[in-house]
Amino acid sequence: MQILIHLSFAILAISMVLCFVRLVIGPSLPDRVVALELLSMIIVGIIGIHALQSDETSFLDVAIVVALMSFLATVGFARFLERGGRRDD
Amino acid sequence: MKTGTLILTVAAQMLVPLQILFSLFLLLRGHDEPGGGFIAGLVVAGAFALHQFVNGPEATRRLLRVDPRDCIGIGLLLGVGSAFPAWWQGEAFLTAQWWDVLGFKLSTPLIFDIGVYLVVLGSVLTAVITLTEVDKDEA
């Protein structure tokens, strides 16, 4: 079980780095928005695994709130892109 | 402005009531477990912001029935009001007072939390709704 948890942490950490690379190099604004959304989903995953590891259920509420807020941020960004905000490609 | 996306509209119809319920849950259990006025206020502001993204700022104002700025005022009033019962009991300012009403434990920290809840709800919604309305005026 411990090995599985550490393995999941490692995989999520690697995907976080890859996401961050996409966030930095872009190249277009929608790419960056998707990278941010994915980053927050990875954070939700990390919180979930940490809740498993520490046997503390209240971390799951944190995951719920982070997921809700990131969903909202994505909707806001999508609206902004739809309206044709300043494109920094 | 309506976005008119079917997926978002349907998702919002299901998410908004659930999110408001979840925020009340966070608010009420905040004294003994993680939660409390601030995070509950953020969650409920998120719910109304989602409603606003789908239905436009006017619909959200109608749903709220009070101006978000009034929420800030009422919240601050409740926060200050929760400080006084301790004074009347001759204890130090802001000492928590607990009452047993019909088996429910009511307390001044709960009143203070509700105050924080309304302040956070009001300030976030004021910002979000005003931003959308300004955006619409310019377009």
PDB file of C-alpha atoms in Angstrom:
ATOM      1  CA  MET A   1       0.000   0.000   0.000  1.00  0.00           C
ATOM      2  CA  GLN A   2       2.776   2.414   0.953  1.00  0.00           C
ATOM      3  CA  ILE A   3       4.609   1.626  -2.282  1.00  0.00           C
ATOM      4  CA  LEU A   4       1.465   2.325  -4.288  1.00  0.00           C
ATOM      5  CA  ILE A   5       0.946   5.644  -2.532  1.00  0.00           C
ATOM      6  CA  HIS A   6       4.530   6.731  -3.145  1.00  0.00           C
ATOM      7  CA  LEU A   7       4.302   5.605  -6.761  1.00  0.00           C
ATOM      8  CA  SER A   8       1.131   7.667  -7.248  1.00  0.00           C
ATOM      9  CA  PHE A   9       2.792  10.681  -5.693  1.00  0.00           C
ATOM     10  CA  ALA A  10       5.756  10.291  -8.048  1.00  0.00           C
ATOM     11  CA  ILE A  11       3.512   9.974 -11.119  1.00  0.00           C
ATOM     12  CA  LEU A  12       1.463  13.022 -10.104  1.00  0.00           C
ATOM     13  CA  ALA A  13       4.643  15.017  -9.443  1.00  0.00           C
ATOM     14  CA  ILE A  14       5.990  14.173 -12.897  1.00  0.00           C
ATOM     15  CA  SER A  15       2.690  15.130 -14.543  1.00  0.00           C
ATOM     16  CA  MET A  16       2.728  18.378 -12.561  1.00  0.00           C
ATOM     17  CA  VAL A  17       6.165  19.213 -13.984  1.00  0.00           C
ATOM     18  CA  LEU A  18       4.981  18.388 -17.523  1.00  0.00           C
ATOM     19  CA  CYS A  19       1.926  20.581 -16.984  1.00  0.00           C
ATOM     20  CA  PHE A  20       4.118  23.400 -15.763  1.00  0.00           C
ATOM     21  CA  VAL A  21       6.273  23.112 -18.877  1.00  0.00           C
ATOM     22  CA  ARG A  22       3.140  23.448 -21.026  1.00  0.00           C
ATOM     23  CA  LEU A  23       2.089  26.413 -18.906  1.00  0.00           C
ATOM     24  CA  VAL A  24       5.400  28.184 -19.522  1.00  0.00           C
ATOM     25  CA  ILE A  25       5.977  27.455 -23.210  1.00  0.00           C
ATOM     26  CA  GLY A  26       2.339  28.000 -24.217  1.00  0.00           C
ATOM     27  CA  PRO A  27       2.314  28.626 -27.116  1.00  0.00           C
ATOM     28  CA  SER A  28      -1.268  29.995 -27.147  1.00  0.00           C
ATOM     29  CA  LEU A  29      -3.463  31.267 -24.314  1.00  0.00           C
ATOM     30  CA  PRO A  30      -5.983  28.361 -24.487  1.00  0.00           C
ATOM     31  CA  ASP A  31      -3.070  25.924 -24.040  1.00  0.00           C
ATOM     32  CA  ARG A  32      -2.112  27.719 -20.851  1.00  0.00           C
ATOM     33  CA  VAL A  33      -5.688  27.733 -19.562  1.00  0.00           C
ATOM     34  CA  VAL A  34      -5.990  23.985 -20.119  1.00  0.00           C
ATOM     35  CA  ALA A  35      -2.613  23.479 -18.410  1.00  0.00           C
ATOM     36  CA  LEU A  36      -3.812  25.474 -15.370  1.00  0.00           C
ATOM     37  CA  GLU A  37      -7.021  23.449 -15.184  1.00  0.00           C
ATOM     38  CA  LEU A  38      -5.072  20.198 -15.403  1.00  0.00           C
ATOM     39  CA  LEU A  39      -2.676  21.454 -12.728  1.00  0.00           C
ATOM     40  CA  SER A  40      -5.527  22.054 -10.308  1.00  0.00           C
ATOM     41  CA  MET A  41      -6.959  18.603 -11.070  1.00  0.00           C
ATOM     42  CA  ILE A  42      -3.545  17.085 -10.265  1.00  0.00           C
ATOM     43  CA  ILE A  43      -3.577  19.017  -6.991  1.00  0.00           C
ATOM     44  CA  VAL A  44      -6.989  17.479  -6.240  1.00  0.00           C
ATOM     45  CA  GLY A  45      -5.460  14.054  -6.912  1.00  0.00           C
ATOM     46  CA  ILE A  46      -2.521  14.769  -4.603  1.00  0.00           C
ATOM     47  CA  ILE A  47      -4.903  15.860  -1.839  1.00  0.00           C
ATOM     48  CA  GLY A  48      -6.892  12.646  -2.328  1.00  0.00           C
ATOM     49  CA  ILE A  49      -3.795  10.463  -2.048  1.00  0.00           C
ATOM     50  CA  HIS A  50      -2.625  12.433   0.968  1.00  0.00           C
ATOM     51  CA  ALA A  51      -6.028  11.806   2.583  1.00  0.00           C
ATOM     52  CA  LEU A  52      -5.467   8.074   1.956  1.00  0.00           C
ATOM     53  CA  GLN A  53      -1.964   8.210   3.375  1.00  0.00           C
ATOM     54  CA  SER A  54      -2.821  10.161   6.524  1.00  0.00           C
ATOM     55  CA  ASP A  55      -6.202   8.430   7.059  1.00  0.00           C
ATOM     56  CA  GLU A  56      -7.787  11.850   7.570  1.00  0.00           C
ATOM     57  CA  THR A  57     -11.132  12.287   5.829  1.00  0.00           C
ATOM     58  CA  SER A  58     -11.334  16.051   6.240  1.00  0.00           C
ATOM     59  CA  PHE A  59      -8.729  16.496   3.483  1.00  0.00           C
ATOM     60  CA  LEU A  60     -11.385  15.266   1.055  1.00  0.00           C
ATOM     61  CA  ASP A  61     -13.435  18.404   1.752  1.00  0.00           C
ATOM     62  CA  VAL A  62     -10.406  20.452   0.753  1.00  0.00           C
ATOM     63  CA  ALA A  63     -10.297  18.483  -2.498  1.00  0.00           C
ATOM     64  CA  ILE A  64     -13.999  19.217  -3.118  1.00  0.00           C
ATOM     65  CA  VAL A  65     -13.513  22.940  -2.581  1.00  0.00           C
ATOM     66  CA  VAL A  66     -10.408  23.090  -4.793  1.00  0.00           C
ATOM     67  CA  ALA A  67     -12.233  21.204  -7.559  1.00  0.00           C
ATOM     68  CA  LEU A  68     -15.253  23.522  -7.353  1.00  0.00           C
ATOM     69  CA  MET A  69     -13.141  26.674  -7.415  1.00  0.00           C
ATOM     70  CA  SER A  70     -10.927  25.510 -10.292  1.00  0.00           C
ATOM     71  CA  PHE A  71     -14.027  24.576 -12.305  1.00  0.00           C
ATOM     72  CA  LEU A  72     -15.320  28.079 -11.787  1.00  0.00           C
ATOM     73  CA  ALA A  73     -11.974  29.618 -12.767  1.00  0.00           C
ATOM     74  CA  THR A  74     -11.986  27.566 -15.964  1.00  0.00           C
ATOM     75  CA  VAL A  75     -15.510  28.702 -16.838  1.00  0.00           C
ATOM     76  CA  GLY A  76     -14.415  32.298 -16.253  1.00  0.00           C
ATOM     77  CA  PHE A  77     -11.330  31.876 -18.437  1.00  0.00           C
ATOM     78  CA  ALA A  78     -13.393  30.209 -21.162  1.00  0.00           C
ATOM     79  CA  ARG A  79     -15.808  33.139 -21.188  1.00  0.00           C
ATOM     80  CA  PHE A  80     -12.884  35.527 -21.362  1.00  0.00           C
ATOM     81  CA  LEU A  81     -11.418  33.661 -24.328  1.00  0.00           C
ATOM     82  CA  GLU A  82     -14.816  33.469 -26.047  1.00  0.00           C
ATOM     83  CA  ARG A  83     -15.224  37.224 -25.776  1.00  0.00           C
ATOM     84  CA  GLY A  84     -11.841  37.647 -27.435  1.00  0.00           C
ATOM     85  CA  GLY A  85      -9.692  39.177 -24.749  1.00  0.00           C
ATOM     86  CA  ARG A  86      -6.148  40.293 -25.388  1.00  0.00           C
ATOM     87  CA  ARG A  87      -4.352  37.351 -26.949  1.00  0.00           C
ATOM     88  CA  ASP A  88      -0.741  37.065 -25.899  1.00  0.00           C
ATOM     89  CA  ASP A  89       0.321  34.343 -28.298  1.00  0.00           C
TER      90      ASP A  89
ATOM     91  CA  MET B   1     -24.816  38.307 -21.497  1.00  0.00           C
ATOM     92  CA  LYS B   2     -25.846  34.705 -21.922  1.00  0.00           C
ATOM     93  CA  THR B   3     -23.276  32.183 -22.988  1.00  0.00           C
ATOM     94  CA  GLY B   4     -26.021  29.788 -24.032  1.00  0.00           C
ATOM     95  CA  THR B   5     -23.909  26.654 -23.734  1.00  0.00           C
ATOM     96  CA  LEU B   6     -26.209  23.701 -23.083  1.00  0.00           C
ATOM     97  CA  ILE B   7     -23.624  21.748 -21.077  1.00  0.00           C
ATOM     98  CA  LEU B   8     -22.871  24.686 -18.792  1.00  0.00           C
ATOM     99  CA  THR B   9     -26.560  25.527 -18.291  1.00  0.00           C
ATOM    100  CA  VAL B  10     -27.480  21.972 -17.294  1.00  0.00           C
ATOM    101  CA  ALA B  11     -24.384  21.592 -15.107  1.00  0.00           C
ATOM    102  CA  ALA B  12     -25.135  24.889 -13.353  1.00  0.00           C
ATOM    103  CA  GLN B  13     -28.746  23.883 -12.669  1.00  0.00           C
ATOM    104  CA  MET B  14     -27.470  20.862 -10.758  1.00  0.00           C
ATOM    105  CA  LEU B  15     -24.373  22.405  -9.217  1.00  0.00           C
ATOM    106  CA  VAL B  16     -25.713  25.675  -7.812  1.00  0.00           C
ATOM    107  CA  PRO B  17     -28.178  24.188  -5.257  1.00  0.00           C
ATOM    108  CA  LEU B  18     -25.661  21.517  -4.244  1.00  0.00           C
ATOM    109  CA  GLN B  19     -22.949  24.100  -3.769  1.00  0.00           C
ATOM    110  CA  ILE B  20     -25.193  26.291  -1.595  1.00  0.00           C
ATOM    111  CA  LEU B  21     -26.085  23.227   0.501  1.00  0.00           C
ATOM    112  CA  PHE B  22     -22.409  22.293   0.837  1.00  0.00           C
ATOM    113  CA  SER B  23     -21.559  25.822   1.954  1.00  0.00           C
ATOM    114  CA  LEU B  24     -24.236  25.685   4.686  1.00  0.00           C
ATOM    115  CA  PHE B  25     -22.786  22.340   5.783  1.00  0.00           C
ATOM    116  CA  LEU B  26     -19.297  23.863   5.965  1.00  0.00           C
ATOM    117  CA  LEU B  27     -20.630  26.891   7.848  1.00  0.00           C
ATOM    118  CA  LEU B  28     -22.513  24.949  10.509  1.00  0.00           C
ATOM    119  CA  ARG B  29     -19.872  22.368  11.336  1.00  0.00           C
ATOM    120  CA  GLY B  30     -17.091  24.954  11.312  1.00  0.00           C
ATOM    121  CA  HIS B  31     -16.682  25.158  15.074  1.00  0.00           C
ATOM    122  CA  ASP B  32     -15.419  21.641  15.737  1.00  0.00           C
ATOM    123  CA  GLU B  33     -14.176  20.487  12.344  1.00  0.00           C
ATOM    124  CA  PRO B  34     -12.534  22.058   9.290  1.00  0.00           C
ATOM    125  CA  GLY B  35     -14.801  24.648   7.720  1.00  0.00           C
ATOM    126  CA  GLY B  36     -16.198  27.903   8.990  1.00  0.00           C
ATOM    127  CA  GLY B  37     -17.499  31.180   7.747  1.00  0.00           C
ATOM    128  CA  PHE B  38     -14.736  32.136   5.348  1.00  0.00           C
ATOM    129  CA  ILE B  39     -14.528  28.987   3.229  1.00  0.00           C
ATOM    130  CA  ALA B  40     -18.314  28.558   3.317  1.00  0.00           C
ATOM    131  CA  GLY B  41     -18.658  32.137   2.058  1.00  0.00           C
ATOM    132  CA  LEU B  42     -16.213  31.408  -0.765  1.00  0.00           C
ATOM    133  CA  VAL B  43     -18.138  28.283  -1.804  1.00  0.00           C
ATOM    134  CA  VAL B  44     -21.500  30.052  -1.845  1.00  0.00           C
ATOM    135  CA  ALA B  45     -19.967  32.987  -3.733  1.00  0.00           C
ATOM    136  CA  GLY B  46     -18.703  30.419  -6.228  1.00  0.00           C
ATOM    137  CA  ALA B  47     -22.237  29.076  -6.604  1.00  0.00           C
ATOM    138  CA  PHE B  48     -23.665  32.519  -7.319  1.00  0.00           C
ATOM    139  CA  ALA B  49     -20.776  33.356  -9.648  1.00  0.00           C
ATOM    140  CA  LEU B  50     -21.561  30.195 -11.634  1.00  0.00           C
ATOM    141  CA  HIS B  51     -25.232  31.210 -11.768  1.00  0.00           C
ATOM    142  CA  GLN B  52     -24.113  34.619 -12.967  1.00  0.00           C
ATOM    143  CA  PHE B  53     -21.901  33.138 -15.706  1.00  0.00           C
ATOM    144  CA  VAL B  54     -24.883  31.185 -17.045  1.00  0.00           C
ATOM    145  CA  ASN B  55     -27.835  33.541 -16.533  1.00  0.00           C
ATOM    146  CA  GLY B  56     -26.245  36.963 -16.515  1.00  0.00           C
ATOM    147  CA  PRO B  57     -25.820  39.507 -13.714  1.00  0.00           C
ATOM    148  CA  GLU B  58     -29.467  40.684 -13.618  1.00  0.00           C
ATOM    149  CA  ALA B  59     -30.759  37.160 -12.950  1.00  0.00           C
ATOM    150  CA  THR B  60     -28.244  36.712 -10.127  1.00  0.00           C
ATOM    151  CA  ARG B  61     -29.296  40.008  -8.560  1.00  0.00           C
ATOM    152  CA  ARG B  62     -32.916  38.843  -8.700  1.00  0.00           C
ATOM    153  CA  LEU B  63     -31.947  35.491  -7.159  1.00  0.00           C
ATOM    154  CA  LEU B  64     -30.070  37.180  -4.308  1.00  0.00           C
ATOM    155  CA  ARG B  65     -32.927  39.649  -3.692  1.00  0.00           C
ATOM    156  CA  VAL B  66     -30.579  41.896  -1.681  1.00  0.00           C
ATOM    157  CA  ASP B  67     -27.699  43.931  -3.032  1.00  0.00           C
ATOM    158  CA  PRO B  68     -24.366  42.121  -2.373  1.00  0.00           C
ATOM    159  CA  ARG B  69     -23.114  45.340  -0.768  1.00  0.00           C
ATOM    160  CA  ASP B  70     -25.928  45.124   1.788  1.00  0.00           C
ATOM    161  CA  CYS B  71     -24.664  41.608   2.602  1.00  0.00           C
ATOM    162  CA  ILE B  72     -21.305  43.120   3.619  1.00  0.00           C
ATOM    163  CA  GLY B  73     -23.065  45.584   5.921  1.00  0.00           C
ATOM    164  CA  ILE B  74     -25.308  42.967   7.543  1.00  0.00           C
ATOM    165  CA  GLY B  75     -22.331  40.643   7.984  1.00  0.00           C
ATOM    166  CA  LEU B  76     -20.212  43.301   9.694  1.00  0.00           C
ATOM    167  CA  LEU B  77     -23.175  44.185  11.921  1.00  0.00           C
ATOM    168  CA  LEU B  78     -23.562  40.518  12.959  1.00  0.00           C
ATOM    169  CA  GLY B  79     -19.808  40.259  13.598  1.00  0.00           C
ATOM    170  CA  VAL B  80     -19.804  43.299  15.861  1.00  0.00           C
ATOM    171  CA  GLY B  81     -23.090  42.202  17.451  1.00  0.00           C
ATOM    172  CA  SER B  82     -21.587  38.849  18.464  1.00  0.00           C
ATOM    173  CA  ALA B  83     -19.044  40.712  20.620  1.00  0.00           C
ATOM    174  CA  PHE B  84     -21.579  42.318  22.966  1.00  0.00           C
ATOM    175  CA  PRO B  85     -23.376  39.424  24.794  1.00  0.00           C
ATOM    176  CA  ALA B  86     -20.134  38.681  26.690  1.00  0.00           C
ATOM    177  CA  TRP B  87     -20.060  42.285  27.896  1.00  0.00           C
ATOM    178  CA  TRP B  88     -23.585  42.048  29.259  1.00  0.00           C
ATOM    179  CA  GLN B  89     -22.541  38.942  31.231  1.00  0.00           C
ATOM    180  CA  GLY B  90     -19.681  40.921  32.758  1.00  0.00           C
ATOM    181  CA  GLU B  91     -17.027  38.889  30.933  1.00  0.00           C
ATOM    182  CA  ALA B  92     -14.181  40.010  28.670  1.00  0.00           C
ATOM    183  CA  PHE B  93     -15.072  41.371  25.220  1.00  0.00           C
ATOM    184  CA  LEU B  94     -15.710  38.641  22.589  1.00  0.00           C
ATOM    185  CA  THR B  95     -15.787  35.776  25.134  1.00  0.00           C
ATOM    186  CA  ALA B  96     -17.801  32.951  23.563  1.00  0.00           C
ATOM    187  CA  GLN B  97     -21.309  32.572  24.991  1.00  0.00           C
ATOM    188  CA  TRP B  98     -23.270  29.343  24.572  1.00  0.00           C
ATOM    189  CA  TRP B  99     -27.019  28.986  24.804  1.00  0.00           C
ATOM    190  CA  ASP B 100     -29.072  25.801  24.714  1.00  0.00           C
ATOM    191  CA  VAL B 101     -32.169  26.451  22.604  1.00  0.00           C
ATOM    192  CA  LEU B 102     -34.461  23.398  22.199  1.00  0.00           C
ATOM    193  CA  GLY B 103     -31.493  21.025  22.135  1.00  0.00           C
ATOM    194  CA  PHE B 104     -29.500  23.106  19.654  1.00  0.00           C
ATOM    195  CA  LYS B 105     -26.283  24.676  20.845  1.00  0.00           C
ATOM    196  CA  LEU B 106     -26.282  28.285  19.722  1.00  0.00           C
ATOM    197  CA  SER B 107     -23.270  30.467  20.370  1.00  0.00           C
ATOM    198  CA  THR B 108     -21.727  33.818  19.604  1.00  0.00           C
ATOM    199  CA  PRO B 109     -18.962  32.160  17.491  1.00  0.00           C
ATOM    200  CA  LEU B 110     -21.741  30.884  15.202  1.00  0.00           C
ATOM    201  CA  ILE B 111     -23.139  34.412  14.868  1.00  0.00           C
ATOM    202  CA  PHE B 112     -19.634  35.685  14.136  1.00  0.00           C
ATOM    203  CA  ASP B 113     -19.175  32.931  11.522  1.00  0.00           C
ATOM    204  CA  ILE B 114     -22.452  33.872   9.840  1.00  0.00           C
ATOM    205  CA  GLY B 115     -21.193  37.465   9.789  1.00  0.00           C
ATOM    206  CA  VAL B 116     -17.940  36.408   8.102  1.00  0.00           C
ATOM    207  CA  TYR B 117     -19.980  34.269   5.655  1.00  0.00           C
ATOM    208  CA  LEU B 118     -22.106  37.256   4.596  1.00  0.00           C
ATOM    209  CA  VAL B 119     -19.097  39.580   4.326  1.00  0.00           C
ATOM    210  CA  VAL B 120     -17.185  37.142   2.093  1.00  0.00           C
ATOM    211  CA  LEU B 121     -20.297  36.420  -0.003  1.00  0.00           C
ATOM    212  CA  GLY B 122     -21.019  40.123  -0.385  1.00  0.00           C
ATOM    213  CA  SER B 123     -17.513  41.259  -1.245  1.00  0.00           C
ATOM    214  CA  VAL B 124     -16.768  38.488  -3.763  1.00  0.00           C
ATOM    215  CA  LEU B 125     -20.146  38.886  -5.477  1.00  0.00           C
ATOM    216  CA  THR B 126     -19.828  42.670  -5.579  1.00  0.00           C
ATOM    217  CA  ALA B 127     -16.502  42.256  -7.384  1.00  0.00           C
ATOM    218  CA  VAL B 128     -17.702  39.543  -9.795  1.00  0.00           C
ATOM    219  CA  ILE B 129     -21.045  41.143 -10.700  1.00  0.00           C
ATOM    220  CA  THR B 130     -19.547  44.615 -11.093  1.00  0.00           C
ATOM    221  CA  LEU B 131     -16.762  43.244 -13.320  1.00  0.00           C
ATOM    222  CA  THR B 132     -19.297  41.511 -15.561  1.00  0.00           C
ATOM    223  CA  GLU B 133     -21.502  44.592 -15.794  1.00  0.00           C
ATOM    224  CA  VAL B 134     -18.558  46.875 -16.610  1.00  0.00           C
ATOM    225  CA  ASP B 135     -17.399  44.357 -19.213  1.00  0.00           C
ATOM    226  CA  LYS B 136     -20.858  44.375 -20.783  1.00  0.00           C
ATOM    227  CA  ASP B 137     -21.030  48.167 -20.866  1.00  0.00           C
ATOM    228  CA  GLU B 138     -17.741  48.391 -22.726  1.00  0.00           C
ATOM    229  CA  ALA B 139     -18.570  45.733 -25.295  1.00  0.00           C
TER     230      ALA B 139
END
